[in-house]
Amino acid sequence: MTMWKQALMVAAAGVMGGQAMATPADGQWRGVAGAALSTTSGNSSTQNLLLNVDMARLTEQDKLSTTGYVNEGKSTVNGEKVTTAGKWGLAGQYDYNLTPQWFSFGKLGFEHDRVTDMSLRTLLGAGVGYHWVQTKQDTFDVYGGLSEVITRYGHDKTIGDDTKKQFSTMGLLLGEASSHQLTDTVSLNQRLELYPGLTGSKSNLAKFNVGLSVAMSSTLSLNVGLIESYNSKPGAGVRKTDAAFFTGINLKLGQ
């Protein structure tokens, strides 16, 4: 498994952890905790561990959600050990219903990646959204607003014409997300987000995620998914587009 595939697995864990069936609006915290461990052996050996938590509290008026993850990976080739993943992330979002269809939101996220020398990335976003579909089996939201991304590296990085440790971009946030309960035990989730940069480094980001969850019991589920991301200015030696397939096991939290 390559380094960029392991990194993308982490991002997918937080996005794909939810259930498609409508969450009761009773103010109780509910969510999932997930774990994935992969190993290979032979001419080369790899080990990758992913832990994630996805929680949400929903009422008739608002919703508060949080996600977090830790990803560690190592590879050994010809006796030489290489760290292929060393990431953690924490994010939160607050949604407030303005009407039964319209809502406002604010989000804050933090990321760290020692493999790419990223000390800390801070993401702030705020805007409004619209609930196009809200049923027990299906949901579909569209949303948009403003965003700011601040990325700090441990050493100088060259992005575009600038060489420095910290880069910031203010721009737009455009997105859509849907969830579908296909059967009593199978659900599908997908999300697309665009971050067009307008100031600073003016980097353009895009993220697409799709995942299928199969319940194995009342508390355990198997998740299979795909995530693809794009960064117009990733820095020297880093690809603009990445895609990966992942699997994992989730434990349901809350009643």
mmCIF file of C-alpha atoms in Angstrom:
data_model
loop_
_atom_site.group_PDB
_atom_site.id
_atom_site.type_symbol
_atom_site.label_atom_id
_atom_site.label_comp_id
_atom_site.label_asym_id
_atom_site.label_seq_id
_atom_site.Cartn_x
_atom_site.Cartn_y
_atom_site.Cartn_z
ATOM 1 C CA MET A 1 0.000 0.000 0.000
ATOM 2 C CA THR A 2 1.465 3.381 -0.992
ATOM 3 C CA MET A 3 1.834 6.401 1.256
ATOM 4 C CA TRP A 4 -0.831 8.500 -0.497
ATOM 5 C CA LYS A 5 -3.386 5.684 -0.331
ATOM 6 C CA GLN A 6 -2.950 5.422 3.439
ATOM 7 C CA ALA A 7 -3.304 9.170 3.823
ATOM 8 C CA LEU A 8 -6.545 9.201 1.871
ATOM 9 C CA MET A 9 -7.982 6.390 4.002
ATOM 10 C CA VAL A 10 -7.866 8.737 6.979
ATOM 11 C CA ALA A 11 -9.897 11.444 5.303
ATOM 12 C CA ALA A 12 -12.481 8.915 4.226
ATOM 13 C CA ALA A 13 -12.910 7.515 7.720
ATOM 14 C CA GLY A 14 -14.495 10.648 9.093
ATOM 15 C CA VAL A 15 -16.730 11.189 6.077
ATOM 16 C CA MET A 16 -18.040 7.659 5.689
ATOM 17 C CA GLY A 17 -18.682 6.799 9.312
ATOM 18 C CA GLY A 18 -22.321 7.941 9.481
ATOM 19 C CA GLN A 19 -25.557 6.049 8.925
ATOM 20 C CA ALA A 20 -28.022 7.000 6.232
ATOM 21 C CA MET A 21 -31.105 6.419 8.374
ATOM 22 C CA ALA A 22 -32.400 9.608 10.005
ATOM 23 C CA THR A 23 -30.925 10.330 13.451
ATOM 24 C CA PRO A 24 -33.490 11.076 16.200
ATOM 25 C CA ALA A 25 -33.579 14.798 17.059
ATOM 26 C CA ASP A 26 -33.532 14.235 20.831
ATOM 27 C CA GLY A 27 -30.275 15.972 21.787
ATOM 28 C CA GLN A 28 -28.420 12.718 22.508
ATOM 29 C CA TRP A 29 -24.899 12.057 21.239
ATOM 30 C CA ARG A 30 -24.656 9.233 18.690
ATOM 31 C CA GLY A 31 -22.004 8.058 16.268
ATOM 32 C CA VAL A 32 -19.416 5.449 15.433
ATOM 33 C CA ALA A 33 -15.865 4.488 16.341
ATOM 34 C CA GLY A 34 -13.848 2.712 13.666
ATOM 35 C CA ALA A 35 -10.635 0.743 13.334
ATOM 36 C CA ALA A 36 -8.726 -0.653 10.369
ATOM 37 C CA LEU A 37 -5.463 -2.613 10.368
ATOM 38 C CA SER A 38 -3.706 -3.796 7.218
ATOM 39 C CA THR A 39 -0.442 -5.736 6.828
ATOM 40 C CA THR A 40 1.488 -7.208 3.900
ATOM 41 C CA SER A 41 4.605 -9.384 3.746
ATOM 42 C CA GLY A 42 7.008 -10.739 1.143
ATOM 43 C CA ASN A 43 9.689 -8.781 -0.683
ATOM 44 C CA SER A 44 8.373 -5.797 1.242
ATOM 45 C CA SER A 45 6.200 -5.493 4.347
ATOM 46 C CA THR A 46 3.732 -2.804 5.378
ATOM 47 C CA GLN A 47 1.656 -2.096 8.463
ATOM 48 C CA ASN A 48 -1.082 0.515 8.638
ATOM 49 C CA LEU A 49 -3.384 1.386 11.554
ATOM 50 C CA LEU A 50 -6.354 3.729 11.368
ATOM 51 C CA LEU A 51 -8.573 4.796 14.295
ATOM 52 C CA ASN A 52 -11.478 7.206 13.938
ATOM 53 C CA VAL A 53 -14.473 8.610 15.825
ATOM 54 C CA ASP A 54 -17.534 10.341 14.341
ATOM 55 C CA MET A 55 -20.171 11.778 16.724
ATOM 56 C CA ALA A 56 -23.218 14.033 16.330
ATOM 57 C CA ARG A 57 -25.912 15.604 18.531
ATOM 58 C CA LEU A 58 -29.156 16.541 16.763
ATOM 59 C CA THR A 59 -32.154 18.586 17.942
ATOM 60 C CA GLU A 60 -35.113 20.100 16.105
ATOM 61 C CA GLN A 61 -33.225 23.425 15.958
ATOM 62 C CA ASP A 62 -29.562 22.560 15.433
ATOM 63 C CA LYS A 63 -26.868 19.930 14.966
ATOM 64 C CA LEU A 64 -23.357 19.645 16.418
ATOM 65 C CA SER A 65 -20.954 17.110 14.888
ATOM 66 C CA THR A 66 -17.332 16.183 15.592
ATOM 67 C CA THR A 67 -14.839 13.865 13.909
ATOM 68 C CA GLY A 68 -11.324 12.759 14.786
ATOM 69 C CA TYR A 69 -8.748 10.296 13.493
ATOM 70 C CA VAL A 70 -5.228 8.948 13.965
ATOM 71 C CA ASN A 71 -3.339 7.136 11.174
ATOM 72 C CA GLU A 72 0.062 5.452 11.524
ATOM 73 C CA GLY A 73 1.813 3.436 8.819
ATOM 74 C CA LYS A 74 5.238 1.918 8.202
ATOM 75 C CA SER A 75 6.855 0.034 5.325
ATOM 76 C CA THR A 76 9.995 -2.115 5.230
ATOM 77 C CA VAL A 77 11.834 -2.678 1.933
ATOM 78 C CA ASN A 78 15.189 -4.515 1.869
ATOM 79 C CA GLY A 79 15.478 -4.046 5.617
ATOM 80 C CA GLU A 80 14.941 -0.287 5.480
ATOM 81 C CA LYS A 81 11.988 1.065 7.490
ATOM 82 C CA VAL A 82 10.046 4.068 6.172
ATOM 83 C CA THR A 83 7.171 5.931 7.811
ATOM 84 C CA THR A 84 4.362 6.012 5.256
ATOM 85 C CA ALA A 85 1.648 7.625 7.392
ATOM 86 C CA GLY A 86 1.736 9.841 10.460
ATOM 87 C CA LYS A 87 -1.440 11.889 10.588
ATOM 88 C CA TRP A 88 -4.097 13.102 12.974
ATOM 89 C CA GLY A 89 -7.091 15.338 12.500
ATOM 90 C CA LEU A 90 -9.911 16.909 14.496
ATOM 91 C CA ALA A 91 -12.932 18.782 13.132
ATOM 92 C CA GLY A 92 -16.258 20.161 14.298
ATOM 93 C CA GLN A 93 -19.300 21.679 12.603
ATOM 94 C CA TYR A 94 -22.383 23.476 13.928
ATOM 95 C CA ASP A 95 -25.593 23.700 11.873
ATOM 96 C CA TYR A 96 -28.510 25.954 12.841
ATOM 97 C CA ASN A 97 -31.899 25.587 11.161
ATOM 98 C CA LEU A 98 -33.167 28.954 9.935
ATOM 99 C CA THR A 99 -36.305 27.345 8.469
ATOM 100 C CA PRO A 100 -37.290 23.692 7.917
ATOM 101 C CA GLN A 101 -35.293 23.805 4.637
ATOM 102 C CA TRP A 102 -32.596 26.468 5.136
ATOM 103 C CA PHE A 103 -29.716 26.230 7.622
ATOM 104 C CA SER A 104 -26.565 28.153 8.486
ATOM 105 C CA PHE A 105 -23.294 26.456 9.414
ATOM 106 C CA GLY A 106 -19.834 27.069 10.808
ATOM 107 C CA LYS A 107 -16.934 24.622 10.767
ATOM 108 C CA LEU A 108 -13.438 24.409 12.226
ATOM 109 C CA GLY A 109 -10.830 21.749 11.526
ATOM 110 C CA PHE A 110 -7.205 20.914 12.339
ATOM 111 C CA GLU A 111 -4.827 18.488 10.595
ATOM 112 C CA HIS A 112 -1.230 17.332 11.093
ATOM 113 C CA ASP A 113 0.927 15.210 8.759
ATOM 114 C CA ARG A 114 4.552 14.610 9.661
ATOM 115 C CA VAL A 115 5.257 12.666 6.435
ATOM 116 C CA THR A 116 4.609 15.774 4.300
ATOM 117 C CA ASP A 117 6.148 18.041 6.990
ATOM 118 C CA MET A 118 2.780 19.732 7.613
ATOM 119 C CA SER A 119 2.891 20.991 11.184
ATOM 120 C CA LEU A 120 -0.706 22.209 11.282
ATOM 121 C CA ARG A 121 -3.473 23.006 8.831
ATOM 122 C CA THR A 122 -6.410 25.067 10.084
ATOM 123 C CA LEU A 123 -9.667 25.174 8.120
ATOM 124 C CA LEU A 124 -12.445 27.651 8.872
ATOM 125 C CA GLY A 125 -15.726 27.834 6.967
ATOM 126 C CA ALA A 126 -19.168 29.408 7.308
ATOM 127 C CA GLY A 127 -22.221 29.775 5.108
ATOM 128 C CA VAL A 128 -25.760 28.593 4.420
ATOM 129 C CA GLY A 129 -27.277 25.388 3.087
ATOM 130 C CA TYR A 130 -30.552 23.921 1.872
ATOM 131 C CA HIS A 131 -32.175 20.554 2.670
ATOM 132 C CA TRP A 132 -33.491 19.359 -0.700
ATOM 133 C CA VAL A 133 -34.540 15.947 0.600
ATOM 134 C CA GLN A 134 -35.262 14.906 4.201
ATOM 135 C CA THR A 135 -36.853 11.484 4.699
ATOM 136 C CA LYS A 136 -36.086 8.466 6.870
ATOM 137 C CA GLN A 137 -34.456 6.738 3.902
ATOM 138 C CA ASP A 138 -32.835 9.606 1.972
ATOM 139 C CA THR A 139 -31.241 13.012 2.585
ATOM 140 C CA PHE A 140 -29.723 15.494 0.150
ATOM 141 C CA ASP A 141 -28.162 18.857 1.096
ATOM 142 C CA VAL A 142 -26.454 21.617 -0.853
ATOM 143 C CA TYR A 143 -24.413 24.337 0.853
ATOM 144 C CA GLY A 144 -22.039 27.200 0.201
ATOM 145 C CA GLY A 145 -20.127 29.971 1.914
ATOM 146 C CA LEU A 146 -16.677 31.372 2.604
ATOM 147 C CA SER A 147 -13.567 29.527 3.755
ATOM 148 C CA GLU A 148 -10.034 30.165 4.964
ATOM 149 C CA VAL A 149 -7.248 27.583 4.925
ATOM 150 C CA ILE A 150 -4.005 28.219 6.832
ATOM 151 C CA THR A 151 -1.220 25.648 6.381
ATOM 152 C CA ARG A 152 2.070 25.731 8.278
ATOM 153 C CA TYR A 153 5.046 23.459 7.479
ATOM 154 C CA GLY A 154 8.060 22.537 9.577
ATOM 155 C CA HIS A 155 10.442 23.755 6.846
ATOM 156 C CA ASP A 156 10.205 26.100 3.882
ATOM 157 C CA LYS A 157 7.991 24.857 1.024
ATOM 158 C CA THR A 158 7.727 26.155 -2.531
ATOM 159 C CA ILE A 159 4.137 26.528 -3.740
ATOM 160 C CA GLY A 160 3.631 28.572 -6.870
ATOM 161 C CA ASP A 161 6.081 31.465 -6.759
ATOM 162 C CA ASP A 162 6.355 31.560 -2.959
ATOM 163 C CA THR A 163 8.831 29.773 -0.701
ATOM 164 C CA LYS A 164 7.962 29.963 2.991
ATOM 165 C CA LYS A 165 6.654 27.969 5.948
ATOM 166 C CA GLN A 166 3.065 29.259 6.114
ATOM 167 C CA PHE A 167 0.465 29.644 3.372
ATOM 168 C CA SER A 168 -3.084 30.961 3.655
ATOM 169 C CA THR A 169 -5.981 31.120 1.223
ATOM 170 C CA MET A 170 -9.388 32.757 1.545
ATOM 171 C CA GLY A 171 -12.044 31.595 -0.881
ATOM 172 C CA LEU A 172 -15.380 29.912 -1.385
ATOM 173 C CA LEU A 173 -16.833 26.687 -0.031
ATOM 174 C CA LEU A 174 -19.317 24.847 -2.277
ATOM 175 C CA GLY A 175 -20.659 21.400 -1.529
ATOM 176 C CA GLU A 176 -23.363 18.757 -1.664
ATOM 177 C CA ALA A 177 -23.963 15.612 0.354
ATOM 178 C CA SER A 178 -26.494 12.801 0.358
ATOM 179 C CA SER A 179 -27.242 9.594 2.261
ATOM 180 C CA HIS A 180 -29.468 6.697 1.274
ATOM 181 C CA GLN A 181 -30.796 3.712 3.226
ATOM 182 C CA LEU A 182 -30.905 1.154 0.404
ATOM 183 C CA THR A 183 -32.115 -1.763 2.544
ATOM 184 C CA ASP A 184 -32.500 -2.476 6.259
ATOM 185 C CA THR A 185 -28.773 -3.292 6.455
ATOM 186 C CA VAL A 186 -27.160 -1.409 3.544
ATOM 187 C CA SER A 187 -26.622 2.366 3.313
ATOM 188 C CA LEU A 188 -24.811 4.664 0.886
ATOM 189 C CA ASN A 189 -23.190 8.055 1.581
ATOM 190 C CA GLN A 190 -21.508 10.528 -0.775
ATOM 191 C CA ARG A 191 -20.114 14.058 -0.513
ATOM 192 C CA LEU A 192 -18.513 16.554 -2.903
ATOM 193 C CA GLU A 193 -16.780 19.745 -1.708
ATOM 194 C CA LEU A 194 -15.031 22.482 -3.698
ATOM 195 C CA TYR A 195 -12.704 25.113 -2.206
ATOM 196 C CA PRO A 196 -11.889 27.722 -4.895
ATOM 197 C CA GLY A 197 -9.112 29.996 -3.592
ATOM 198 C CA LEU A 198 -9.516 33.733 -4.172
ATOM 199 C CA THR A 199 -6.630 35.292 -2.225
ATOM 200 C CA GLY A 200 -3.184 34.347 -0.935
ATOM 201 C CA SER A 201 -1.798 31.231 -2.597
ATOM 202 C CA LYS A 202 -5.123 30.893 -4.518
ATOM 203 C CA SER A 203 -5.020 27.110 -4.437
ATOM 204 C CA ASN A 204 -8.136 25.229 -5.551
ATOM 205 C CA LEU A 205 -9.162 22.137 -3.601
ATOM 206 C CA ALA A 206 -11.770 19.477 -4.384
ATOM 207 C CA LYS A 207 -12.805 16.361 -2.457
ATOM 208 C CA PHE A 208 -15.198 13.571 -3.433
ATOM 209 C CA ASN A 209 -16.145 10.654 -1.189
ATOM 210 C CA VAL A 210 -18.529 7.727 -1.610
ATOM 211 C CA GLY A 211 -19.025 4.860 0.813
ATOM 212 C CA LEU A 212 -21.179 1.779 1.292
ATOM 213 C CA SER A 213 -21.983 0.500 4.797
ATOM 214 C CA VAL A 214 -23.246 -3.031 5.504
ATOM 215 C CA ALA A 215 -24.554 -3.769 8.998
ATOM 216 C CA MET A 216 -23.222 -7.043 10.412
ATOM 217 C CA SER A 217 -25.107 -6.693 13.706
ATOM 218 C CA SER A 218 -26.948 -4.025 15.686
ATOM 219 C CA THR A 219 -23.613 -2.469 16.677
ATOM 220 C CA LEU A 220 -21.039 -3.493 14.015
ATOM 221 C CA SER A 221 -20.837 -2.546 10.328
ATOM 222 C CA LEU A 222 -18.455 -3.073 7.413
ATOM 223 C CA ASN A 223 -17.591 0.047 5.394
ATOM 224 C CA VAL A 224 -16.260 0.078 1.829
ATOM 225 C CA GLY A 225 -15.549 3.293 -0.027
ATOM 226 C CA LEU A 226 -13.668 5.459 -2.463
ATOM 227 C CA ILE A 227 -12.190 8.917 -1.952
ATOM 228 C CA GLU A 228 -10.637 11.238 -4.519
ATOM 229 C CA SER A 229 -9.031 14.631 -3.920
ATOM 230 C CA TYR A 230 -7.495 17.404 -5.998
ATOM 231 C CA ASN A 231 -5.116 20.218 -5.051
ATOM 232 C CA SER A 232 -4.085 22.666 -7.770
ATOM 233 C CA LYS A 233 -0.938 23.707 -5.838
ATOM 234 C CA PRO A 234 0.244 20.793 -3.688
ATOM 235 C CA GLY A 235 3.915 21.766 -3.556
ATOM 236 C CA ALA A 236 7.010 20.217 -5.075
ATOM 237 C CA GLY A 237 7.049 16.414 -5.257
ATOM 238 C CA VAL A 238 3.349 15.944 -4.445
ATOM 239 C CA ARG A 239 0.699 14.840 -6.940
ATOM 240 C CA LYS A 240 -2.295 17.061 -7.667
ATOM 241 C CA THR A 241 -4.840 14.220 -7.786
ATOM 242 C CA ASP A 242 -5.121 11.209 -5.469
ATOM 243 C CA ALA A 243 -7.644 8.373 -5.281
ATOM 244 C CA ALA A 244 -7.949 5.370 -2.979
ATOM 245 C CA PHE A 245 -10.195 2.458 -2.051
ATOM 246 C CA PHE A 246 -10.638 1.519 1.623
ATOM 247 C CA THR A 247 -12.384 -0.904 3.990
ATOM 248 C CA GLY A 248 -12.971 -0.777 7.741
ATOM 249 C CA ILE A 249 -15.088 -1.910 10.704
ATOM 250 C CA ASN A 250 -17.233 0.527 12.719
ATOM 251 C CA LEU A 251 -18.764 0.228 16.195
ATOM 252 C CA LYS A 252 -22.033 2.076 16.826
ATOM 253 C CA LEU A 253 -22.030 4.459 19.811
ATOM 254 C CA GLY A 254 -25.149 5.749 21.567
ATOM 255 C CA GLN A 255 -28.715 4.457 21.655
#
